[in-house]
Amino acid sequence: MARNTSIKRIIDILLNKNVDEIEEKKKKSARKYQSMKPMTKNTKLKELKDASLLYVPLSQHIGSPAIPVVEIGDYVKKYEKIGEVSGNISANIHSPVSGDVVDVVEHLVANGNKVKTVIIANDFKNKEENLVKRELRDLKLIKKDEIFKIIKEAGIVGLGGAQFPTYIKYDIKFRKVETLIINGAECEPYLTSDYSVMKNYTREIFRGLKVIQKLLNPKEIVIGIEAENSELVEKFEEMGKEEEFDLKIQLLPTIYPQGSELQLINTVTGKKVRKGELPLEKGVVVSNVSTVKAIYDAFFEGKPLIERVVTVSGEEARNIGNYKIKFGTPLYHIVKELKIQNEEKVIFGGPMMGMEIFDSRVPVIKGTSGILFLSTEEIERKNCISCGYCVEVCPMNLMPFEFADCYEKGKYEQMVKANIQNCIECGACEFVCPSRVPLIESIKTGKAILSEMEENK
């Protein structure tokens, strides 16, 4: 619900400025979004029926795509590795089902790019690779190098959105970790997948933390939970006693974008980390709750990362809730299974930072925390009126209107001087803009152009 309180902040700003017309519009938006998280928050976690055809991208992470280790005609088992780490930063990819590899082809993913994808025809037999299961007592005997290998082999990446390979993040060398922060702050409207994980897999999270503790040996471990989810505190306190594990629980203000890594670190530790600076340089490591659950699965169950909890919600959705969905599941299968008839606007992720989908064959991947079916609205774009609202709501203290102006005039180098690299693309600036200036489009495209200019130097 992070955006809910953000909207309230925005309304307060506008009220203080006495902008009556915008005030009424934002009040309507606030009433609308305040009801979004409760739609799915307390629904029972379900498992979506598997698709007959799965499109499994070999790039579901930051860094180099995995190299395919299967060919057309191969038979693969569930959990079998189909993509191997490539380069310094990469992650393994595994088959979510058993069946035949029918193609290895360039295929569209949510960000609009085409990446090498293994297409698997599901035989629905769920023949599995042999899995190595472990007990808690094994954790005392196993060496750190072996744990790193387990995490790497499982293809675990950050499931909070960054999708950075976890085995690389945890390779701290000789540095000391003062604070390990577990991110349970789901800052986008609609999304309750992490809440569902915390509610349904509390013990698994604690045992996953025991694995991470052996690797990082932090002075303290803190889990950040938004105040609106305070009912989880008692559940975590009780489990901490059962598991004999010292976990500090910190309730966080429900302010968008509280779940952003930089904001979370500042709230929990008081330390300020600049965009582009590694949190480890400040003695901090941050991991999402779903990532911790994936580490539990890898170590204790022997399971690689092949599925996640995804929130399916929105005004146009039927059968909304939180579902376990396998990676590679195409959008058209989800629409069919949940009997969704009106697909005006589909977003993978949240409404603030998610990506609109225009092809029903786009698959769920490791970073897909939500699938939203929203009603469309005609937006009239106008010129910037220099009201300054975007500056007031920017969590990074930037001046977003400068980016739009530079982008429109083609002055891309000036975007660097305006610190565009510090923008976290949270979307708060565009949401509050009374002229509906496409600020995020300017920022994202501007970054892409600057990156291309840098490569061509």
Coordinates of C-alpha atoms in Angstrom, one line a residue:
M1 CA 0.0 0.0 0.0
A2 CA 3.0 2.3 -0.2
R3 CA 1.4 4.4 -2.8
N4 CA -1.7 4.9 -0.7
T5 CA 0.1 7.0 1.9
S6 CA 2.1 8.7 -0.9
I7 CA -1.1 9.8 -2.5
K8 CA -2.2 11.2 0.8
R9 CA 1.0 13.1 1.1
I10 CA 0.5 14.4 -2.4
I11 CA -3.0 15.5 -1.7
D12 CA -1.8 17.3 1.4
I13 CA 0.8 19.2 -0.7
L14 CA -1.9 20.1 -3.2
L15 CA -4.3 21.2 -0.5
N16 CA -1.7 23.5 1.0
K17 CA -1.3 25.0 -2.5
N18 CA -5.0 25.5 -2.8
V19 CA -5.4 23.8 -6.1
D20 CA -9.0 22.8 -5.9
E21 CA -9.4 21.0 -9.2
I22 CA -6.4 18.8 -8.7
E23 CA -7.4 18.2 -5.0
E24 CA -10.7 16.6 -6.1
K25 CA -8.9 14.5 -8.7
K26 CA -6.4 13.2 -6.2
K27 CA -9.0 12.5 -3.6
K28 CA -10.8 10.3 -6.1
S29 CA -7.5 8.5 -6.9
A30 CA -6.7 8.1 -3.2
R31 CA -10.1 6.5 -2.5
K32 CA -9.5 4.2 -5.5
Y33 CA -6.1 3.0 -4.5
Q34 CA -6.7 2.7 -0.7
S35 CA -8.9 -0.3 -1.5
M36 CA -6.4 -2.0 -3.8
K37 CA -4.2 -4.1 -1.4
P38 CA -7.1 -5.4 0.8
M39 CA -8.5 -7.0 -2.5
T40 CA -5.8 -9.7 -2.3
K41 CA -4.2 -9.4 1.1
N42 CA -6.2 -12.0 2.9
T43 CA -6.9 -14.4 0.0
K44 CA -5.7 -18.0 0.3
L45 CA -2.5 -18.7 -1.5
K46 CA -3.3 -20.9 -4.6
E47 CA -1.3 -22.6 -7.3
L48 CA -2.0 -21.8 -10.9
K49 CA -2.6 -24.8 -13.1
D50 CA 0.5 -25.4 -15.3
A51 CA 0.5 -24.3 -18.9
S52 CA 0.9 -26.8 -21.8
L53 CA 3.6 -24.7 -23.4
L54 CA 6.2 -22.7 -21.3
Y55 CA 8.4 -19.9 -22.7
V56 CA 11.4 -19.9 -20.4
P57 CA 13.7 -16.9 -21.1
L58 CA 17.4 -17.4 -20.5
S59 CA 17.7 -13.9 -19.3
Q60 CA 15.7 -13.4 -16.0
H61 CA 18.4 -11.5 -14.2
I62 CA 20.8 -8.5 -14.4
G63 CA 23.8 -9.4 -16.3
S64 CA 24.6 -11.8 -19.2
P65 CA 22.0 -14.2 -20.4
A66 CA 22.5 -17.9 -19.5
I67 CA 23.9 -20.1 -22.2
P68 CA 21.4 -22.8 -23.3
V69 CA 22.5 -26.4 -22.4
V70 CA 19.6 -28.1 -24.1
E71 CA 18.6 -28.4 -27.8
I72 CA 15.5 -28.8 -29.8
G73 CA 14.2 -32.4 -29.3
D74 CA 15.8 -32.9 -25.8
Y75 CA 13.6 -34.2 -23.0
V76 CA 14.0 -32.3 -19.8
K77 CA 12.9 -33.1 -16.3
K78 CA 11.4 -30.6 -13.8
Y79 CA 14.2 -28.7 -12.0
E80 CA 16.8 -29.7 -14.7
K81 CA 19.2 -26.9 -15.6
I82 CA 18.5 -25.6 -19.1
G83 CA 20.6 -22.4 -19.0
E84 CA 24.2 -22.1 -17.6
V85 CA 25.8 -19.0 -16.0
S86 CA 27.7 -16.9 -18.6
G87 CA 30.2 -14.2 -17.8
N88 CA 30.9 -12.5 -14.5
I89 CA 27.3 -11.6 -13.7
S90 CA 24.6 -14.2 -14.7
A91 CA 22.3 -16.8 -13.3
N92 CA 21.3 -20.4 -14.0
I93 CA 17.9 -21.2 -15.5
H94 CA 16.0 -24.4 -14.8
S95 CA 13.0 -26.2 -16.3
P96 CA 9.8 -25.6 -14.4
V97 CA 8.2 -28.8 -15.8
S98 CA 9.1 -32.0 -17.5
G99 CA 8.6 -32.3 -21.3
D100 CA 10.2 -31.8 -24.7
V101 CA 12.2 -28.8 -25.8
V102 CA 10.3 -27.8 -29.0
D103 CA 12.3 -24.6 -29.8
V104 CA 15.1 -22.3 -28.7
V105 CA 14.3 -19.0 -30.1
E106 CA 14.4 -15.2 -29.6
H107 CA 11.2 -14.4 -27.8
L108 CA 9.6 -11.3 -26.3
V109 CA 9.7 -10.5 -22.6
A110 CA 8.0 -7.9 -20.5
N111 CA 10.5 -5.1 -21.0
G112 CA 9.9 -5.2 -24.8
N113 CA 13.2 -6.9 -25.7
K114 CA 13.6 -10.3 -27.3
V115 CA 15.8 -12.8 -25.6
K116 CA 16.8 -16.4 -26.2
T117 CA 14.1 -18.5 -24.8
V118 CA 13.6 -22.3 -24.3
I119 CA 10.1 -23.4 -25.3
I120 CA 9.0 -26.5 -23.5
A121 CA 6.0 -28.7 -24.3
N122 CA 4.7 -29.8 -20.8
D123 CA 4.0 -33.6 -20.6
F124 CA 2.3 -33.0 -17.2
K125 CA 4.2 -36.0 -15.8
N126 CA 6.3 -33.8 -13.5
K127 CA 9.3 -36.1 -13.7
E128 CA 11.9 -34.6 -11.4
E129 CA 15.6 -34.3 -11.2
N130 CA 17.0 -36.0 -8.1
L131 CA 17.0 -33.4 -5.3
V132 CA 19.4 -33.2 -2.4
K133 CA 17.4 -32.4 0.8
R134 CA 19.2 -31.2 3.9
E135 CA 18.4 -30.9 7.6
L136 CA 19.2 -28.1 10.1
R137 CA 22.0 -30.1 11.5
D138 CA 23.7 -30.1 8.1
L139 CA 24.0 -26.3 8.3
K140 CA 26.5 -26.7 11.2
L141 CA 28.8 -29.0 9.2
I142 CA 28.6 -27.5 5.7
K143 CA 31.3 -25.0 4.5
K144 CA 30.5 -21.5 3.2
D145 CA 31.9 -22.4 -0.2
E146 CA 29.3 -25.2 -0.5
I147 CA 26.5 -22.8 0.4
F148 CA 27.6 -20.4 -2.2
K149 CA 27.6 -23.2 -4.7
I150 CA 24.0 -24.2 -3.7
I151 CA 22.7 -20.7 -4.1
K152 CA 24.5 -20.2 -7.5
E153 CA 23.3 -23.6 -8.8
A154 CA 19.7 -22.8 -7.8
G155 CA 19.7 -19.7 -10.0
I156 CA 18.5 -17.5 -7.1
V157 CA 18.3 -13.7 -7.9
G158 CA 16.8 -10.8 -6.0
L159 CA 13.0 -11.3 -6.1
G160 CA 12.2 -7.8 -5.0
G161 CA 12.6 -6.4 -8.5
A162 CA 16.4 -6.0 -9.0
Q163 CA 17.0 -9.6 -10.1
F164 CA 20.7 -9.3 -9.2
P165 CA 22.3 -12.8 -8.8
T166 CA 22.3 -13.5 -5.1
Y167 CA 25.5 -15.5 -5.0
I168 CA 27.4 -12.4 -6.2
K169 CA 25.6 -10.1 -3.7
Y170 CA 26.6 -12.4 -0.8
D171 CA 30.2 -12.7 -1.9
I172 CA 31.4 -10.1 0.6
K173 CA 35.1 -11.2 0.5
F174 CA 36.7 -9.9 3.7
R175 CA 34.2 -7.1 4.4
K176 CA 32.0 -7.1 7.5
V177 CA 28.3 -6.8 7.5
E178 CA 26.8 -4.8 10.3
T179 CA 23.2 -5.0 9.3
L180 CA 21.3 -7.5 7.2
I181 CA 18.0 -6.0 6.2
I182 CA 15.2 -8.3 5.1
N183 CA 12.8 -6.3 2.9
G184 CA 9.2 -7.0 3.7
A185 CA 8.0 -3.6 2.6
E186 CA 5.9 -4.0 -0.6
C187 CA 5.6 -0.4 -1.7
E188 CA 3.5 -0.7 -4.8
P189 CA -0.3 -0.6 -4.8
Y190 CA -2.2 -3.8 -5.4
L191 CA 0.8 -6.1 -4.7
T192 CA 0.6 -8.4 -1.7
S193 CA 2.9 -11.3 -2.9
D194 CA 5.6 -10.6 -0.3
Y195 CA 2.9 -10.3 2.4
S196 CA 1.6 -13.7 1.3
V197 CA 5.1 -15.2 1.5
M198 CA 5.6 -13.8 5.0
K199 CA 2.3 -15.1 6.2
N200 CA 2.5 -18.6 4.7
Y201 CA 6.2 -19.3 4.9
T202 CA 7.3 -17.7 8.2
R203 CA 9.3 -20.8 9.4
E204 CA 10.9 -21.2 6.0
I205 CA 12.0 -17.5 6.1
F206 CA 13.7 -18.0 9.5
R207 CA 15.5 -21.1 8.3
G208 CA 16.6 -19.3 5.1
L209 CA 17.9 -16.6 7.4
K210 CA 20.0 -19.2 9.3
V211 CA 21.7 -20.1 6.0
I212 CA 22.4 -16.4 5.2
Q213 CA 23.6 -15.8 8.7
K214 CA 26.3 -18.5 8.3
L215 CA 27.5 -16.8 5.1
L216 CA 27.4 -13.2 6.1
N217 CA 27.7 -13.3 9.9
P218 CA 26.0 -9.9 10.4
K219 CA 26.0 -8.1 13.7
E220 CA 22.2 -7.7 13.5
I221 CA 19.4 -8.9 11.2
V222 CA 16.4 -6.7 10.8
I223 CA 13.2 -7.4 8.9
G224 CA 11.3 -4.3 7.8
I225 CA 7.5 -4.7 7.7
E226 CA 5.1 -1.8 6.8
A227 CA 2.9 -0.6 9.7
E228 CA -0.2 -1.6 7.9
N229 CA 0.9 -5.3 8.2
S230 CA 1.6 -5.1 11.9
E231 CA -0.4 -8.2 12.5
L232 CA 2.7 -10.1 11.2
V233 CA 4.8 -8.9 14.1
E234 CA 3.3 -11.4 16.6
K235 CA 3.7 -14.2 14.1
F236 CA 7.4 -13.4 13.5
E237 CA 8.0 -13.0 17.3
E238 CA 6.5 -16.4 18.1
M239 CA 8.5 -18.1 15.3
G240 CA 11.7 -16.4 16.4
K241 CA 11.2 -18.1 19.8
E242 CA 10.5 -21.4 18.3
E243 CA 13.5 -21.3 16.0
E244 CA 15.7 -19.7 18.7
F245 CA 16.7 -17.0 16.3
D246 CA 17.3 -13.3 17.1
L247 CA 15.5 -11.2 14.5
K248 CA 14.8 -7.6 15.0
I249 CA 11.4 -6.5 13.6
Q250 CA 11.0 -2.9 12.6
L251 CA 7.7 -1.4 11.5
L252 CA 8.1 1.0 8.6
P253 CA 6.0 4.0 7.7
T254 CA 3.7 3.3 4.8
I255 CA 5.2 5.8 2.4
Y256 CA 5.9 5.2 -1.2
P257 CA 8.6 4.2 -2.2
Q258 CA 9.6 2.8 1.3
G259 CA 10.5 -0.6 -0.2
S260 CA 13.2 1.0 -2.4
E261 CA 16.6 -0.2 -1.2
L262 CA 18.0 3.2 -0.6
Q263 CA 15.0 4.5 1.4
L264 CA 14.8 1.3 3.4
I265 CA 18.5 1.4 4.4
N266 CA 18.1 5.0 5.5
T267 CA 14.9 4.3 7.5
V268 CA 16.4 1.2 9.3
T269 CA 20.0 2.3 9.9
G270 CA 20.0 6.1 9.3
K271 CA 22.7 5.6 6.7
K272 CA 22.5 7.3 3.3
V273 CA 23.6 5.4 0.3
R274 CA 24.0 7.2 -3.0
K275 CA 22.5 5.8 -6.2
G276 CA 25.2 3.6 -7.7
E277 CA 27.0 3.1 -4.3
L278 CA 27.0 -0.4 -2.9
P279 CA 25.2 -0.8 0.4
L280 CA 28.0 -3.1 1.4
E281 CA 30.3 -0.1 1.5
K282 CA 28.1 1.1 4.4
G283 CA 28.1 -2.4 6.0
V284 CA 24.6 -3.2 4.9
V285 CA 23.2 -6.0 2.8
V286 CA 19.5 -6.1 1.8
S287 CA 17.5 -9.1 0.6
N288 CA 13.8 -9.5 -0.2
V289 CA 11.7 -11.9 1.9
S290 CA 10.9 -14.0 -1.2
T291 CA 14.6 -14.3 -1.9
V292 CA 15.1 -15.7 1.6
K293 CA 12.4 -18.2 1.0
A294 CA 14.1 -19.2 -2.3
I295 CA 17.3 -19.8 -0.3
Y296 CA 15.4 -22.1 2.1
D297 CA 14.1 -24.1 -0.9
A298 CA 17.5 -24.4 -2.4
F299 CA 19.3 -25.5 0.8
F300 CA 16.8 -27.6 2.6
E301 CA 14.6 -28.9 -0.2
G302 CA 17.2 -28.9 -3.0
K303 CA 14.9 -27.0 -5.3
P304 CA 16.2 -24.5 -7.8
L305 CA 14.2 -21.3 -8.4
I306 CA 11.4 -22.2 -10.9
E307 CA 8.4 -20.4 -9.5
R308 CA 7.3 -17.6 -7.3
V309 CA 4.2 -16.1 -5.6
V310 CA 2.6 -13.5 -7.9
T311 CA -0.3 -11.1 -7.1
V312 CA -3.1 -11.2 -9.8
S313 CA -5.3 -8.1 -9.3
G314 CA -6.9 -5.1 -10.8
E315 CA -10.3 -3.7 -11.6
E316 CA -10.7 -5.9 -14.7
A317 CA -9.5 -9.1 -13.1
R318 CA -11.6 -12.1 -11.9
N319 CA -10.4 -14.7 -9.4
I320 CA -7.9 -12.2 -8.0
G321 CA -5.4 -13.3 -5.4
N322 CA -1.9 -14.6 -4.8
Y323 CA -0.8 -17.6 -6.9
K324 CA 2.3 -19.7 -7.2
I325 CA 3.1 -19.4 -10.9
K326 CA 6.0 -21.2 -12.7
F327 CA 8.4 -19.1 -14.7
G328 CA 7.7 -19.3 -18.4
T329 CA 4.0 -19.3 -18.0
P330 CA 2.6 -17.1 -20.8
L331 CA 0.0 -14.4 -20.1
Y332 CA -2.6 -16.0 -22.3
H333 CA -2.6 -19.1 -20.1
I334 CA -3.2 -17.0 -17.0
V335 CA -6.0 -15.1 -18.7
K336 CA -7.7 -18.3 -19.7
E337 CA -7.3 -20.1 -16.4
L338 CA -8.6 -17.2 -14.4
K339 CA -11.4 -16.5 -16.9
I340 CA -10.4 -12.9 -17.4
Q341 CA -12.5 -11.4 -20.2
N342 CA -11.6 -7.8 -20.3
E343 CA -7.9 -7.0 -20.9
E344 CA -7.9 -3.3 -21.4
K345 CA -4.5 -2.7 -19.8
V346 CA -2.1 -5.4 -18.5
I347 CA 0.8 -4.5 -16.2
F348 CA 3.6 -6.9 -15.1
G349 CA 4.7 -5.6 -11.7
G350 CA 3.0 -2.7 -9.9
P351 CA 1.2 0.3 -11.4
M352 CA 4.0 2.7 -10.5
M353 CA 7.1 0.9 -11.8
G354 CA 5.7 -2.0 -13.7
M355 CA 5.7 -2.6 -17.5
E356 CA 2.6 -2.6 -19.8
I357 CA 2.3 -5.8 -21.8
F358 CA 1.1 -5.8 -25.4
D359 CA 1.7 -9.5 -26.3
S360 CA -0.2 -12.3 -24.6
R361 CA 2.8 -14.7 -25.1
V362 CA 5.0 -12.7 -22.7
P363 CA 5.9 -15.1 -19.8
V364 CA 6.2 -14.7 -16.1
I365 CA 9.8 -14.5 -15.0
K366 CA 11.8 -14.3 -11.7
G367 CA 11.1 -10.6 -11.4
T368 CA 7.3 -10.8 -12.0
S369 CA 5.8 -9.9 -8.6
G370 CA 2.3 -8.9 -9.9
I371 CA 0.0 -9.1 -12.9
L372 CA -2.5 -6.3 -13.0
F373 CA -5.6 -6.0 -15.2
L374 CA -6.5 -2.3 -15.2
S375 CA -9.1 -0.1 -16.9
T376 CA -7.6 2.3 -19.4
E377 CA -7.9 6.1 -19.0
E378 CA -7.4 8.7 -21.7
I379 CA -4.6 11.0 -20.6
E380 CA -4.3 14.5 -22.0
R381 CA -0.6 15.5 -22.0
K382 CA 0.1 19.1 -21.5
N383 CA 3.2 21.3 -21.2
C384 CA 5.0 21.6 -17.8
I385 CA 3.7 24.6 -15.9
S386 CA 6.7 24.7 -13.4
C387 CA 4.5 24.0 -10.4
G388 CA 7.3 22.1 -8.6
Y389 CA 5.0 19.3 -7.3
C390 CA 7.4 16.7 -8.9
V391 CA 10.3 18.2 -6.9
E392 CA 8.4 18.0 -3.6
V393 CA 7.5 14.3 -3.9
C394 CA 10.8 13.1 -5.3
P395 CA 12.4 10.8 -2.7
M396 CA 15.9 11.4 -4.2
N397 CA 15.6 15.2 -4.0
L398 CA 15.8 15.6 -7.7
M399 CA 14.1 18.0 -10.1
P400 CA 12.3 15.7 -12.5
F401 CA 10.9 18.5 -14.7
E402 CA 14.5 19.2 -15.8
F403 CA 14.8 15.7 -17.2
A404 CA 11.6 16.2 -19.3
D405 CA 12.9 19.6 -20.6
C406 CA 16.3 18.2 -21.5
Y407 CA 14.8 15.2 -23.2
E408 CA 12.4 17.3 -25.3
K409 CA 15.2 19.5 -26.4
G410 CA 17.7 16.7 -27.0
K411 CA 20.1 18.0 -24.4
Y412 CA 21.0 14.6 -23.0
E413 CA 24.3 15.6 -21.5
Q414 CA 22.5 18.1 -19.3
M415 CA 20.4 15.2 -17.9
V416 CA 23.7 13.9 -16.4
K417 CA 24.4 17.2 -14.8
A418 CA 20.9 17.1 -13.3
N419 CA 21.8 13.7 -11.7
I420 CA 19.5 11.5 -13.7
Q421 CA 21.6 8.5 -12.6
N422 CA 20.2 9.0 -9.1
C423 CA 16.6 8.6 -10.2
I424 CA 15.0 5.3 -9.0
E425 CA 12.1 5.6 -11.5
C426 CA 9.5 5.3 -8.7
G427 CA 6.9 7.3 -10.8
A428 CA 5.8 9.6 -7.9
C429 CA 6.7 12.7 -10.0
E430 CA 4.5 11.7 -13.0
F431 CA 1.6 10.7 -10.7
V432 CA 1.5 14.1 -9.0
C433 CA 2.0 16.1 -12.2
P434 CA -1.1 18.2 -12.9
S435 CA -0.1 18.5 -16.6
R436 CA 0.5 14.8 -17.0
V437 CA 3.9 15.4 -18.5
P438 CA 5.4 11.9 -19.4
L439 CA 8.3 12.3 -17.0
I440 CA 9.1 8.6 -16.6
E441 CA 9.2 8.1 -20.4
S442 CA 11.7 11.0 -20.5
I443 CA 13.8 9.5 -17.8
K444 CA 13.9 5.9 -19.0
T445 CA 14.5 6.8 -22.6
G446 CA 17.0 9.5 -21.6
K447 CA 19.0 6.9 -19.6
A448 CA 18.9 4.5 -22.5
I449 CA 20.2 7.1 -25.0
L450 CA 22.9 8.2 -22.6
S451 CA 24.0 4.6 -22.1
E452 CA 24.1 4.1 -25.9
M453 CA 26.1 7.4 -26.2
E454 CA 28.6 6.1 -23.6
E455 CA 29.0 2.8 -25.4
N456 CA 29.7 4.5 -28.8
K457 CA 32.4 6.7 -27.4

